[in-house]
Structure formats: C-alpha cells, structure tokens
Short mmCIF file of C-alpha atoms in Angstrom, two decimals:
data_model
loop_
_atom_site.label_atom_id
_atom_site.label_comp_id
_atom_site.label_asym_id
_atom_site.label_seq_id
_atom_site.Cartn_x
_atom_site.Cartn_y
_atom_site.Cartn_z
CA MET A 360 0.00 0.00 0.00
CA TYR A 361 2.70 2.47 0.98
CA GLU A 362 4.72 1.60 -2.12
CA ALA A 363 1.74 2.31 -4.34
CA SER A 364 0.96 5.61 -2.63
CA ALA A 365 4.59 6.67 -2.99
CA LEU A 366 4.49 5.92 -6.70
CA GLN A 367 1.25 7.88 -7.06
CA SER A 368 2.96 10.75 -5.26
CA ASP A 369 5.85 10.52 -7.73
CA ALA A 370 3.51 10.91 -10.67
CA GLU A 371 1.40 13.63 -9.07
CA TRP A 372 4.38 15.83 -8.22
CA ASP A 373 6.46 14.84 -11.27
CA LEU A 374 9.33 13.72 -9.07
CA PRO A 375 12.39 12.54 -11.02
CA GLN A 376 12.94 9.29 -9.14
CA THR A 377 10.89 6.48 -7.69
CA HIS A 378 10.91 5.08 -4.18
CA ALA A 379 13.26 2.21 -5.11
CA GLN A 380 15.65 4.55 -6.90
CA ILE A 381 15.83 7.07 -4.05
CA THR A 382 16.73 4.30 -1.58
CA GLU A 383 19.54 2.86 -3.69
CA PRO A 384 23.14 3.83 -2.82
CA GLY A 385 23.61 7.43 -3.93
CA GLY A 386 19.87 7.84 -4.44
CA PHE A 387 19.48 10.84 -2.14
CA ARG A 388 22.42 12.52 -3.85
CA ARG A 389 20.90 11.93 -7.30
CA HIS A 390 17.55 13.27 -6.06
CA TYR A 391 19.28 16.38 -4.76
CA LEU A 392 21.05 17.00 -8.07
CA HIS A 393 17.82 16.62 -10.01
CA GLN A 394 16.09 19.11 -7.73
CA GLN A 395 19.00 21.55 -7.92
CA ALA A 396 18.96 21.38 -11.72
CA GLU A 397 15.22 22.14 -11.72
CA ASP A 398 15.78 25.18 -9.51
CA GLU A 399 18.38 26.46 -11.97
CA GLY A 400 16.18 25.85 -15.01
CA ARG A 401 18.32 23.13 -16.58
CA THR A 402 18.22 19.38 -17.12
CA ALA A 403 20.17 17.18 -14.74
CA ASN A 404 22.86 15.09 -16.42
CA ILE A 405 23.53 12.40 -13.84
CA LEU A 406 26.32 10.67 -15.70
CA THR A 407 28.50 13.15 -17.53
CA ALA A 408 30.72 12.52 -20.51
CA ASN A 409 33.84 12.58 -18.39
CA PHE A 410 34.28 9.73 -15.93
CA VAL A 411 35.97 12.02 -13.40
CA ASP A 412 32.73 13.99 -13.03
CA PHE A 413 30.98 10.66 -12.69
CA LEU A 414 33.20 9.63 -9.78
CA ALA A 415 32.77 13.05 -8.21
CA LEU A 416 29.00 12.79 -8.52
CA TYR A 417 28.66 9.51 -6.69
CA GLY A 418 31.78 9.59 -4.52
CA HIS A 419 31.99 5.85 -5.13
CA PHE A 420 35.12 3.94 -6.08
CA ALA A 421 34.60 0.18 -6.32
CA GLY A 422 31.01 1.00 -5.37
CA GLY A 423 32.11 2.25 -1.94
CA ASP A 424 31.44 5.59 -0.30
CA PHE A 425 34.57 7.55 0.59
CA PRO A 426 33.49 11.11 1.42
CA SER A 427 36.16 13.74 1.96
CA ASP A 428 36.09 16.68 4.36
CA GLU A 429 35.14 19.21 1.73
CA ASP A 430 32.52 17.21 -0.18
CA ASP A 431 29.85 19.72 0.76
CA ASP A 432 32.09 22.76 0.91
CA ASP A 433 31.37 24.20 -2.52
CA GLY A 434 28.64 26.63 -1.64
CA SER A 435 26.05 24.84 -3.74
CA ASP A 436 24.22 23.54 -0.71
CA ASP A 437 23.84 26.84 1.04
CA VAL A 438 20.64 28.83 0.97
CA SER A 439 21.06 31.73 -1.45
CA ALA A 440 19.08 34.91 -1.12
CA GLY A 441 16.07 34.72 -3.40
CA ALA A 442 17.20 31.42 -4.93
CA GLY A 443 14.88 29.26 -2.90
CA ARG A 444 17.41 26.45 -2.61
CA MET A 445 17.35 23.91 0.18
CA SER A 446 20.52 22.46 1.66
CA GLU A 447 21.24 18.88 0.76
CA SER A 448 20.41 17.69 4.27
CA THR A 449 17.04 19.40 3.99
CA ARG A 450 16.44 17.77 0.62
CA ILE A 451 17.40 14.37 2.03
CA ALA A 452 14.96 14.82 4.87
CA HIS A 453 12.33 15.89 2.33
CA ALA A 454 13.10 12.85 0.19
CA GLN A 455 12.82 10.54 3.18
CA ARG A 456 9.42 11.99 4.03
CA THR A 457 8.33 11.65 0.41
CA TYR A 458 9.63 8.15 -0.28
CA GLY A 459 9.59 6.56 3.14
CA SER A 460 12.32 4.52 4.80
CA VAL A 461 14.92 2.49 2.98
CA GLY A 462 13.50 -0.67 1.51
CA THR A 463 12.84 -2.56 -1.66
CA GLY A 464 9.80 -3.66 -3.46
CA ASP A 465 8.25 -4.11 -6.85
CA ASN A 466 7.65 -1.03 -8.89
CA THR A 467 5.38 -0.31 -11.77
CA GLY A 468 5.97 1.46 -15.04
CA ALA A 469 9.54 2.29 -15.98
CA ALA A 470 11.06 0.87 -12.82
CA ALA A 471 9.34 -2.46 -13.37
CA ASN A 472 10.94 -2.64 -16.80
CA GLY A 473 14.40 -2.07 -15.34
CA VAL A 474 14.58 1.56 -16.44
CA ARG A 475 15.89 4.23 -14.08
CA ALA A 476 14.85 7.81 -14.69
CA GLY A 477 17.82 10.08 -15.30
CA GLY A 478 20.37 7.27 -15.50
CA ALA A 479 23.12 6.75 -18.04
CA SER A 480 22.19 5.64 -21.55
CA VAL A 481 23.68 2.55 -23.14
CA ARG A 482 25.86 4.71 -25.39
CA LYS A 483 27.20 6.77 -22.50
CA THR A 484 27.85 3.64 -20.45
CA PHE A 485 29.76 2.14 -23.38
CA PHE A 486 32.11 5.11 -23.71
CA LEU A 487 32.56 5.29 -19.95
CA LEU A 488 33.64 1.66 -19.80
CA ILE A 489 36.01 2.17 -22.73
CA LYS A 490 37.66 5.09 -20.95
CA SER A 491 37.88 3.06 -17.75
CA PHE A 492 39.71 0.11 -19.31
CA ILE A 493 42.04 1.69 -21.88
CA GLY A 494 44.79 3.67 -20.20
CA SER A 495 48.51 3.60 -19.62
CA GLY A 496 48.60 -0.17 -19.17
CA VAL A 497 48.47 -0.84 -22.92
CA LEU A 498 51.92 0.72 -23.41
CA PHE A 499 53.45 -2.00 -21.20
CA LEU A 500 51.95 -4.77 -23.34
CA PRO A 501 54.61 -4.94 -26.10
CA ARG A 502 57.25 -5.83 -23.52
CA ALA A 503 54.77 -8.24 -21.95
CA PHE A 504 54.39 -9.96 -25.33
CA TYR A 505 58.18 -10.19 -25.49
CA ASN A 506 58.18 -11.79 -22.04
CA GLY A 507 55.46 -14.30 -22.95
CA GLY A 508 56.01 -14.91 -26.65
CA LEU A 509 53.75 -13.84 -29.50
CA ALA A 510 51.36 -16.79 -29.86
CA PHE A 511 51.23 -17.56 -26.13
CA SER A 512 50.55 -13.92 -25.23
CA ALA A 513 47.88 -13.39 -27.90
CA VAL A 514 45.94 -16.48 -26.86
CA LEU A 515 46.33 -15.81 -23.16
CA MET A 516 45.36 -12.13 -23.51
CA ALA A 517 42.10 -13.20 -25.16
CA ALA A 518 41.59 -15.74 -22.36
CA VAL A 519 42.26 -13.12 -19.67
CA ALA A 520 39.76 -10.75 -21.32
CA ALA A 521 37.12 -13.51 -21.42
CA ALA A 522 37.81 -14.53 -17.81
CA SER A 523 37.66 -10.89 -16.70
CA LEU A 524 34.30 -10.47 -18.40
CA PHE A 525 32.95 -13.58 -16.67
CA THR A 526 34.14 -12.58 -13.20
CA MET A 527 32.87 -9.00 -13.67
CA LEU A 528 29.43 -10.39 -14.43
CA LEU A 529 29.69 -12.57 -11.31
CA LEU A 530 30.46 -9.44 -9.30
CA VAL A 531 27.48 -7.63 -10.82
CA ARG A 532 25.20 -10.56 -9.94
CA SER A 533 26.43 -10.43 -6.36
CA TYR A 534 25.89 -6.67 -6.33
CA GLU A 535 22.29 -7.15 -7.46
CA ARG A 536 21.72 -9.31 -4.37
CA VAL A 537 23.74 -7.38 -1.78
CA HIS A 538 23.65 -3.91 -3.37
CA CYS A 539 26.66 -2.31 -1.72
CA GLY A 540 30.26 -1.43 -2.50
CA TYR A 541 33.09 -3.89 -3.11
CA GLY A 542 34.58 -3.63 0.38
CA GLU A 543 31.25 -3.58 2.19
CA MET A 544 30.15 -6.58 0.16
CA GLY A 545 33.05 -8.50 1.64
CA ARG A 546 32.08 -7.39 5.14
CA ARG A 547 28.43 -8.36 4.74
CA LEU A 548 29.23 -11.76 3.25
CA TYR A 549 32.29 -12.81 5.26
CA GLY A 550 32.98 -10.26 7.97
CA ARG A 551 35.07 -7.17 8.56
CA TRP A 552 38.32 -9.05 7.87
CA MET A 553 37.28 -9.56 4.26
CA GLU A 554 36.42 -5.89 3.88
CA ARG A 555 39.91 -5.00 5.05
CA ILE A 556 41.49 -7.46 2.61
CA VAL A 557 39.49 -6.04 -0.32
CA LEU A 558 40.34 -2.45 0.60
CA PHE A 559 43.99 -3.43 1.04
CA SER A 560 44.01 -4.87 -2.50
CA ILE A 561 42.44 -1.69 -3.85
CA VAL A 562 45.01 0.46 -2.06
CA VAL A 563 47.94 -1.65 -3.29
CA SER A 564 46.66 -1.72 -6.88
CA GLN A 565 46.08 2.03 -7.04
CA LEU A 566 49.42 2.84 -5.43
CA GLY A 567 51.01 0.41 -7.88
CA PHE A 568 49.38 2.16 -10.83
CA SER A 569 50.74 5.43 -9.45
CA CYS A 570 54.28 4.01 -9.15
CA ALA A 571 54.24 2.65 -12.69
CA GLY A 572 52.93 5.97 -13.94
CA ALA A 573 55.69 7.88 -12.15
CA ILE A 574 58.33 5.66 -13.77
CA PHE A 575 56.71 6.11 -17.17
CA VAL A 576 56.78 9.90 -16.80
CA ALA A 577 60.37 9.90 -15.49
CA THR A 578 61.67 7.80 -18.39
CA ASN A 579 60.06 9.96 -21.05
CA MET A 580 60.91 13.27 -19.39
CA ARG A 581 64.57 12.26 -19.25
CA ASP A 582 64.53 11.68 -23.01
CA LEU A 583 62.85 15.03 -23.59
CA PHE A 584 65.38 16.86 -21.42
CA ASN A 585 68.34 15.14 -23.04
CA ALA A 586 67.01 15.99 -26.50
CA ALA A 587 66.53 19.64 -25.52
CA THR A 588 70.04 19.93 -24.01
CA ALA A 589 71.84 17.75 -26.58
CA CYS A 590 72.85 15.40 -23.72
CA GLN A 591 74.99 18.07 -22.08
CA HIS A 592 73.44 17.56 -18.63
CA ARG A 593 72.56 13.90 -18.06
CA LEU A 594 70.49 13.41 -14.91
CA PRO A 595 69.60 10.01 -13.41
CA LEU A 596 66.12 8.54 -13.72
CA SER A 597 65.65 8.81 -9.95
CA PHE A 598 65.87 12.59 -10.27
CA TRP A 599 63.04 12.63 -12.80
CA VAL A 600 60.93 10.50 -10.47
CA VAL A 601 61.42 12.81 -7.49
CA VAL A 602 60.95 16.06 -9.45
CA GLN A 603 57.34 15.06 -10.18
CA MET A 604 56.55 15.83 -6.56
CA ALA A 605 56.44 19.53 -7.48
CA ALA A 606 53.34 18.94 -9.60
CA LEU A 607 51.78 16.01 -7.75
CA VAL A 608 51.76 17.37 -4.20
CA PRO A 609 49.40 20.29 -5.01
CA LEU A 610 47.17 18.03 -7.13
CA CYS A 611 46.94 15.38 -4.41
CA LEU A 612 45.87 18.04 -1.90
CA VAL A 613 42.77 18.79 -4.01
CA ARG A 614 39.69 17.92 -1.96
CA HIS A 615 37.17 17.77 -4.82
CA ILE A 616 37.85 15.22 -7.53
CA LYS A 617 35.88 17.47 -9.89
CA GLY A 618 38.77 19.88 -9.62
CA LEU A 619 40.82 17.34 -11.59
CA SER A 620 38.28 16.89 -14.41
CA ALA A 621 39.92 19.38 -16.78
CA VAL A 622 43.34 17.72 -16.65
CA ALA A 623 41.73 14.27 -16.94
CA LEU A 624 39.96 15.33 -20.12
CA LEU A 625 43.32 16.37 -21.57
CA ALA A 626 44.74 13.02 -20.47
CA ASP A 627 42.07 11.18 -22.49
CA VAL A 628 42.99 13.14 -25.61
CA PHE A 629 46.74 12.62 -25.12
CA ILE A 630 46.34 8.87 -24.60
CA ILE A 631 44.39 8.49 -27.86
CA ALA A 632 47.03 10.51 -29.73
CA GLY A 633 49.82 8.35 -28.28
CA LEU A 634 48.16 5.06 -29.25
CA ALA A 635 47.51 6.31 -32.78
CA TYR A 636 51.17 7.34 -33.18
CA VAL A 637 52.52 3.98 -31.94
CA TRP A 638 50.28 2.07 -34.35
CA THR A 639 51.31 4.35 -37.22
CA ILE A 640 55.01 3.70 -36.58
CA ASP A 641 54.44 -0.04 -36.12
CA ILE A 642 52.56 -0.45 -39.39
CA SER A 643 54.93 1.74 -41.42
CA THR A 644 58.02 -0.04 -40.01
CA LEU A 645 56.56 -3.48 -40.67
CA GLY A 646 55.75 -2.41 -44.22
CA ARG A 647 59.33 -1.24 -44.86
CA LEU A 648 61.44 -3.73 -42.92
CA GLY A 649 59.18 -6.67 -42.28
CA SER A 650 58.83 -8.53 -39.00
CA ALA A 651 61.63 -8.70 -36.45
CA TYR A 652 62.63 -12.01 -34.89
CA VAL A 653 59.99 -13.09 -32.38
CA ARG A 654 59.35 -16.16 -30.28
CA ASN A 655 55.94 -17.74 -29.96
CA PHE A 656 56.66 -18.78 -26.38
CA ASN A 657 59.23 -17.54 -23.88
CA PRO A 658 59.70 -20.21 -21.19
CA GLU A 659 61.89 -17.96 -19.01
CA ASN A 660 59.63 -14.95 -18.52
CA TYR A 661 56.07 -15.99 -19.39
CA ALA A 662 54.89 -15.53 -15.78
CA LEU A 663 55.58 -11.80 -16.16
CA PHE A 664 53.05 -11.66 -18.96
CA LEU A 665 50.29 -12.99 -16.70
CA GLY A 666 50.80 -10.17 -14.20
CA THR A 667 50.89 -7.49 -16.91
CA ALA A 668 47.74 -8.90 -18.52
CA ALA A 669 45.87 -8.64 -15.21
CA TYR A 670 47.26 -5.12 -14.74
CA THR A 671 46.02 -4.01 -18.17
CA PHE A 672 42.30 -4.15 -17.31
CA GLU A 673 42.70 -1.49 -14.63
CA GLY A 674 39.12 -0.18 -14.66
CA TYR A 675 37.74 -3.12 -12.68
CA ALA A 676 36.86 -1.03 -9.62
CA LEU A 677 34.60 1.24 -11.70
CA ILE A 678 32.20 -1.55 -12.68
CA LEU A 679 29.88 -1.26 -9.67
CA PRO A 680 29.30 2.52 -9.76
CA ILE A 681 28.78 2.37 -13.53
CA VAL A 682 26.17 -0.38 -13.41
CA ASP A 683 24.48 1.41 -10.50
CA ALA A 684 24.11 4.56 -12.59
CA MET A 685 22.89 2.86 -15.79
CA ARG A 686 19.40 3.75 -16.93
CA SER A 687 18.70 0.21 -18.18
CA PRO A 688 20.99 -2.07 -16.14
CA GLN A 689 19.58 -5.19 -17.81
CA HIS A 690 21.64 -4.21 -20.87
CA PHE A 691 24.89 -3.93 -18.91
CA GLY A 692 26.04 -7.46 -19.73
CA ARG A 693 25.81 -6.87 -23.47
CA VAL A 694 27.56 -3.50 -23.23
CA LEU A 695 30.35 -4.90 -21.07
CA SER A 696 30.80 -7.86 -23.43
CA LEU A 697 31.25 -5.52 -26.40
CA VAL A 698 33.68 -3.35 -24.43
CA MET A 699 35.79 -6.35 -23.41
CA VAL A 700 35.93 -7.58 -27.03
CA ILE A 701 37.18 -4.13 -28.09
CA CYS A 702 39.66 -3.83 -25.21
CA GLY A 703 40.97 -7.34 -25.81
CA THR A 704 41.42 -6.58 -29.51
CA VAL A 705 43.21 -3.30 -28.77
CA SER A 706 45.47 -5.05 -26.26
CA VAL A 707 46.45 -7.86 -28.66
CA ALA A 708 46.97 -5.35 -31.49
CA MET A 709 49.13 -3.06 -29.36
CA GLY A 710 51.25 -5.82 -27.86
CA GLY A 711 51.47 -8.02 -30.95
CA LEU A 712 52.18 -5.31 -33.54
CA SER A 713 54.90 -3.64 -31.49
CA TYR A 714 56.56 -6.93 -30.59
CA LEU A 715 56.50 -7.97 -34.26
CA THR A 716 58.05 -4.61 -35.14
CA PHE A 717 60.86 -4.47 -32.58
CA GLY A 718 61.40 -8.09 -31.48
CA ASP A 719 63.93 -8.52 -28.70
CA ARG A 720 64.62 -4.76 -28.77
CA THR A 721 61.13 -4.07 -27.37
CA GLU A 722 61.40 -1.68 -24.42
CA ALA A 723 59.38 -1.87 -21.20
CA ILE A 724 57.68 1.35 -22.34
CA VAL A 725 57.09 1.09 -26.08
CA LEU A 726 57.34 4.85 -26.66
CA LEU A 727 61.10 4.43 -26.15
CA ASN A 728 61.15 2.34 -29.34
CA MET A 729 59.80 5.18 -31.43
CA PRO A 730 62.25 7.07 -33.70
CA SER A 731 64.58 8.84 -31.26
CA GLY A 732 64.66 12.62 -31.20
CA THR A 733 62.11 13.28 -33.95
CA PRO A 734 59.64 16.11 -33.31
CA ALA A 735 56.71 13.71 -33.55
CA THR A 736 58.18 11.26 -31.02
CA LEU A 737 59.15 14.01 -28.60
CA ALA A 738 55.68 15.56 -28.88
CA VAL A 739 53.98 12.22 -28.18
CA GLN A 740 56.32 11.53 -25.26
CA LEU A 741 55.52 14.93 -23.80
CA LEU A 742 51.77 14.63 -24.28
CA TYR A 743 51.57 11.05 -23.00
CA SER A 744 53.76 11.92 -20.00
CA LEU A 745 51.45 14.82 -19.16
CA ALA A 746 48.48 12.46 -19.53
CA ILE A 747 49.95 9.98 -17.04
CA LEU A 748 51.08 12.77 -14.71
CA PHE A 749 47.53 14.17 -14.66
CA THR A 750 46.13 10.67 -14.08
CA THR A 751 48.27 9.97 -11.01
CA PRO A 752 46.14 12.12 -8.64
CA LEU A 753 43.07 10.18 -9.81
CA MET A 754 44.83 6.92 -8.96
CA MET A 755 45.71 8.33 -5.55
CA PHE A 756 42.30 9.80 -4.78
CA PRO A 757 40.49 6.59 -3.64
CA VAL A 758 43.59 5.48 -1.73
CA ILE A 759 43.67 8.76 0.15
CA ARG A 760 39.99 8.53 1.01
CA ILE A 761 40.21 4.92 2.18
CA LEU A 762 43.25 5.52 4.36
CA GLU A 763 42.01 8.82 5.76
CA GLN A 764 38.79 7.17 6.86
CA ALA A 765 40.88 4.61 8.76
CA LEU A 766 43.41 7.07 10.21
CA PHE A 767 41.10 10.02 10.91
CA PRO A 768 37.73 8.47 11.81
CA ARG A 769 35.02 11.08 12.35
CA ARG A 770 37.63 13.86 12.21
CA SER A 771 36.96 16.49 9.59
CA GLY A 772 39.35 19.18 8.47
CA LYS A 773 36.55 21.25 6.99
CA ARG A 774 36.47 23.62 9.96
CA ASN A 775 39.49 22.35 11.90
CA ARG A 776 42.73 23.66 10.46
CA ALA A 777 44.89 21.36 12.61
CA VAL A 778 43.16 18.24 11.27
CA LYS A 779 43.37 19.57 7.73
CA MET A 780 47.11 20.13 8.08
CA GLN A 781 47.54 16.62 9.48
CA LYS A 782 45.73 15.21 6.46
CA ASN A 783 47.82 17.32 4.13
CA ALA A 784 50.97 15.97 5.78
CA PHE A 785 49.64 12.42 5.42
CA ARG A 786 48.91 12.90 1.71
CA THR A 787 52.40 14.29 1.15
CA LEU A 788 54.02 11.37 3.01
CA LEU A 789 51.93 8.91 0.98
CA LEU A 790 53.20 10.53 -2.20
CA VAL A 791 56.78 10.30 -0.87
CA LEU A 792 56.20 6.55 -0.38
CA VAL A 793 55.00 6.23 -3.98
CA MET A 794 58.08 8.04 -5.25
CA ALA A 795 60.40 5.91 -3.09
CA VAL A 796 58.94 2.68 -4.50
CA SER A 797 59.19 4.17 -7.99
CA VAL A 798 62.89 4.92 -7.49
CA VAL A 799 63.48 1.30 -6.44
CA GLY A 800 61.65 -0.02 -9.51
CA VAL A 801 62.66 2.66 -12.01
CA GLU A 802 64.83 0.28 -14.07
CA ARG A 803 62.53 -2.71 -13.60
CA VAL A 804 59.14 -1.33 -14.57
CA ASP A 805 58.04 -4.53 -16.37
CA LYS A 806 58.77 -6.52 -13.20
CA LEU A 807 57.01 -3.93 -11.04
CA VAL A 808 53.91 -4.03 -13.26
CA ALA A 809 53.87 -7.84 -13.06
CA VAL A 810 54.14 -7.74 -9.24
CA ILE A 811 51.24 -5.27 -9.04
CA GLY A 812 49.18 -7.39 -11.40
CA GLY A 813 49.88 -10.59 -9.51
CA ALA A 814 49.59 -9.35 -5.94
CA ALA A 815 46.66 -6.92 -6.26
CA CYS A 816 44.91 -7.05 -9.64
CA ILE A 817 44.47 -10.83 -9.80
CA PRO A 818 42.70 -10.98 -6.40
CA LEU A 819 40.43 -8.07 -7.33
CA SER A 820 39.65 -9.53 -10.74
CA PHE A 821 39.64 -13.29 -10.29
CA ILE A 822 39.45 -14.25 -6.60
CA TYR A 823 37.02 -11.94 -4.81
CA PRO A 824 34.19 -11.94 -7.45
CA PRO A 825 33.64 -15.75 -7.46
CA LEU A 826 34.19 -15.83 -3.69
CA PHE A 827 31.40 -13.28 -3.18
CA HIS A 828 29.16 -14.86 -5.80
CA MET A 829 29.47 -18.24 -4.08
CA ARG A 830 27.80 -16.87 -0.97
CA ALA A 831 25.60 -14.11 -2.36
CA ALA A 832 24.14 -15.36 -5.63
CA ALA A 833 25.04 -19.00 -6.34
CA THR A 834 21.79 -20.96 -6.73
CA SER A 835 23.03 -24.47 -7.44
CA ARG A 836 25.68 -26.92 -6.31
CA TYR A 837 27.34 -26.60 -9.71
CA GLU A 838 27.71 -22.83 -9.33
CA ARG A 839 29.17 -23.15 -5.86
CA ILE A 840 31.71 -25.77 -7.01
CA ARG A 841 32.58 -23.66 -10.07
CA ASP A 842 33.08 -20.58 -7.90
CA GLY A 843 35.25 -22.54 -5.48
CA VAL A 844 37.42 -23.83 -8.34
CA LEU A 845 37.82 -20.28 -9.70
CA VAL A 846 38.86 -19.00 -6.26
CA ALA A 847 41.41 -21.81 -5.83
CA LEU A 848 42.78 -21.28 -9.34
CA GLY A 849 42.99 -17.52 -8.77
CA CYS A 850 44.96 -18.03 -5.56
CA VAL A 851 47.43 -20.36 -7.29
CA VAL A 852 47.95 -17.93 -10.19
CA CYS A 853 48.28 -15.00 -7.78
CA VAL A 854 51.07 -16.69 -5.80
CA TYR A 855 52.80 -18.08 -8.90
CA VAL A 856 52.82 -14.80 -10.85
CA THR A 857 53.92 -12.69 -7.87
CA GLN A 858 56.68 -15.13 -6.91
CA GLY A 859 57.84 -15.36 -10.52
CA ALA A 860 58.01 -11.57 -10.92
CA VAL A 861 59.90 -11.13 -7.63
CA SER A 862 62.37 -13.91 -8.50
CA ARG A 863 63.15 -12.21 -11.84
CA TRP A 864 63.55 -8.77 -10.21
CA GLY A 865 67.31 -8.55 -10.68
CA ALA A 866 67.30 -9.77 -14.30
CA SER A 867 66.58 -6.45 -16.00
CA ASP A 868 68.23 -4.47 -18.75
CA PRO A 869 68.56 -0.69 -18.22
CA PRO A 870 65.87 1.27 -20.08
CA HIS A 871 66.65 2.94 -23.39
CA ASP A 872 68.58 6.21 -23.05
CA PHE A 873 68.22 8.82 -25.79
CA CYS A 874 71.86 9.86 -25.38
CA ASP A 875 73.10 6.32 -26.11
CA ALA A 876 71.33 6.37 -29.47
CA VAL A 877 72.85 9.63 -30.78
#
C-alpha cells in the first residue's frame, strides 16, 4: 500500500525518481542534483561525458562511499538569497518523508521494466567503460608480449579478457543481491576481515598504478630533457621520479575530484594521440622492414606476462558505480561484453604489432622504441607523460579517502585547520612513499607491473568476485563448485605470478637512453 501511494505521489508531483531509486546507494544525492537542476532551469545530467565527473558525482570507487572533508564545501548547498534552494540535508529529509524509509519492493511502469529515470544511456555507459579500461597499461603490453612470446601472449590475452568479463558479471550478480560497494560486500558476506582485505588490495593496486605511472613519466621526461640539451646535462632517472613531486603534491591536496576533471579530459585526448602514433610507426616499419625475430613462447619470462595482462584491465573497480548509474541495467552485460571484445582486440593489437616490429629490442615502455629525437616522437612523449602525470592524482584519490577514513575516523578538516594540516601531511608522506617505490623499480618497470598485477589485480579480478558470488548469488551446487574452483585457481595464479616476478627482479636491462642512441 505504501509503495503504491509513494508511486502515485511521484507521478502527481512529477518527481524525477521512484521510491526504489531514491533508496539505492547514492539515491538521495541523485535526487538532490535533479532538484538543484530544476531550480536552476536546466536538465540534470547524472552521468556526464567525463568519468571524473561521474566519480565526483557519486563519490563511489569500487562501489564504496569515501566522502572527503570538503565534499559539501562548494557553496552549492547553502541557501542563497532569493534562490529558494534547500541544503542537501534538507532535501534528504524531504526525500525521506516523500519516499519513506529504505527498503525494496516491486515497482510499476519504468522501474518495473528495469529503467531508471535520469540514469546513463547505453551509449554513455559504453564510452565510460572504454575510458575506464584503456589507459597507460596498454603501453606496457609490447614488452609483456616479449616476455610471454607472441602466440602464447595473444591467446592468453584473449583468455584473460574472457575470464575478466565472466568474473565481472559474477560481481554484478552479487551486487544485485547485496547492493553495496566492493569492500562492504566482503564485510556483509564474510565479515570485517574480508572488507579489510578487499580495501587493502584496492590500495595496493592504485598505489602500484601510481608508481608505474611515475616511472613512465620519469623515463620519457629524461629523453625530452636530453634531446633539448643535446645530452649536455645527463640526470639520473631517480631525479626525474622525485621532481614530479612539485606537480603532484598540489594536485593530491585537491579535496574535490571534480577539480581534476579538466586535466583528466586532456589526459584522455593525449592517450588516444599516443596510441595512434605507436600504431602508425608499427605499421609503417613493418611495411618497410618486415617482421623482427619473435618467439611464440618464452619459457623464461612468461609468468611476467600474466601479471601485466591482469594489470592491463585497470578499470575493474569502476564496474559497480557504472552499473548502478545505468538507466537500463539489464543491458549492462551486453555493453560490457562488447567493451571487453574491443579492449581485448586493442590489447592484442598493441602488444602483438609492437613486438613484431621491434622483437627482442622491445622496451618496457614502447614509446622508447619510437624514432629517437624526432619532433613527432618528442611531442607524443611529452603529451603522454602529461596524460599519465595528470592521471596519477586520480589513482591516488580513492587510496587517500580509504586511508584517511581509517586514520582520521570522524575527524573532519573542513572547519578544523589542525586536522586539515595533518591530512595534508599524510597525503604528502603517501606521495613520498610512492616516489620511493618508484625509485626502487625505475629500471625494472616490467617486473614492477607484473608484481602489481599478480599481488593486487588478480585478487580483485579473479578471486574476490567468485568468492562473493558463491555466498551471495550461487543458486546451485554446480555454481558453488565452479566458484570454489575459480577461487582456488585464482589463488594459485596470484602466488605463482607474484613469486615469478619477484624472482626475476634482478634480471633487468637498463631502459633505453636517448643519449646512447645519438
């Protein structure tokens, strides 16, 4: 009865969301944004074209809720003279009175057909997933193909993409039953210890992405500097790692992730330009010189490929907030399947073409194989380095929120300068840690990427989803056995890949130096 009356109230007052939608995670926030847009005479765009705005809107990474001190400190929630705006807390209270307490139930109309008013369209969801999965990781794939061998790597990359798709869909099925973030899902299903393990994996993976990005930037910036100075002042790679602190410290102190949206948009453009340039050089070189010597299987280093392959699909933690925001979530499986086919194809093409082109000369960062010192190569190195540099604060943002919630529980720096300064000091020290790890791995970036993939990405991608599905959504004995086998297999691969990458740590060639080629 109450559900029906609430729905009638929705229609009578032309409210943008139904009772079930308002009580979903982030529902009150979405309701507030719709109402604010109405007050300003515009249409609310709940999922924007840029995924940074999307993360800012929901404040969810891996489906979790990690609010910062200044989330509400933008002035938009204050009552303006003559504007007639309510604060968000007032709107939430109003929404609770309108829609009732949190609960679920069957809806009629659009909600019954799986359609959410104001959600993301299929097209927008598609592009958001593409942007989430194609990033800096693809530039490490040529060296990964060298480590694994051409045929082995191509087949296994396709298998990893298919397995990732399957486990993502398992995670989505679990989410449909439990309807909470990745970490909280672990707590609800297995206890607080599992939540801590999941959050630890997220922290390690994101810090690892940041370390790999710092090494990428350092290597390319050294080449740019040496080209500009004609190798008159050769500085070590460790210097170029540390000097990034000048740009990263201010960016990591940003409280609103929306403040990073402009640089992230530039990063998207730069990444596309870099991929296009690499493919152009690969195809033209293959046409002129033919294929270099390649191996179909590399028995010494193939374990490194497994870690890099898991690292490549780095957008895993964005699956839950994206499916939660989709207007027609019943289409998510088809959209994700298409995205994974595209991402798998791009990954095989990037790794395979570059390895065919450069053979055993393939560098850990394929941009170093581009024609040295040419204006085009230097421009791409600069743009791609800026793209990765701008992406690093985004990689750090969820880590900062997770750790600050643990270290500063219920302590806000919004109106307490001492707490804010403590948090600033913590963020700076965290960045120092990232740079220190980067200095250690600066000449072993392929090994570092494999360690990150094995130790953090494999659990997030292949262990936790079937483990959660086994308890939350498995409906038959077959599904439970299958999930258990996947968990056991994931654990074995995780240990094997991580151990293999660590054991090969010392067997690394120094990265390409522009000055050695002139």
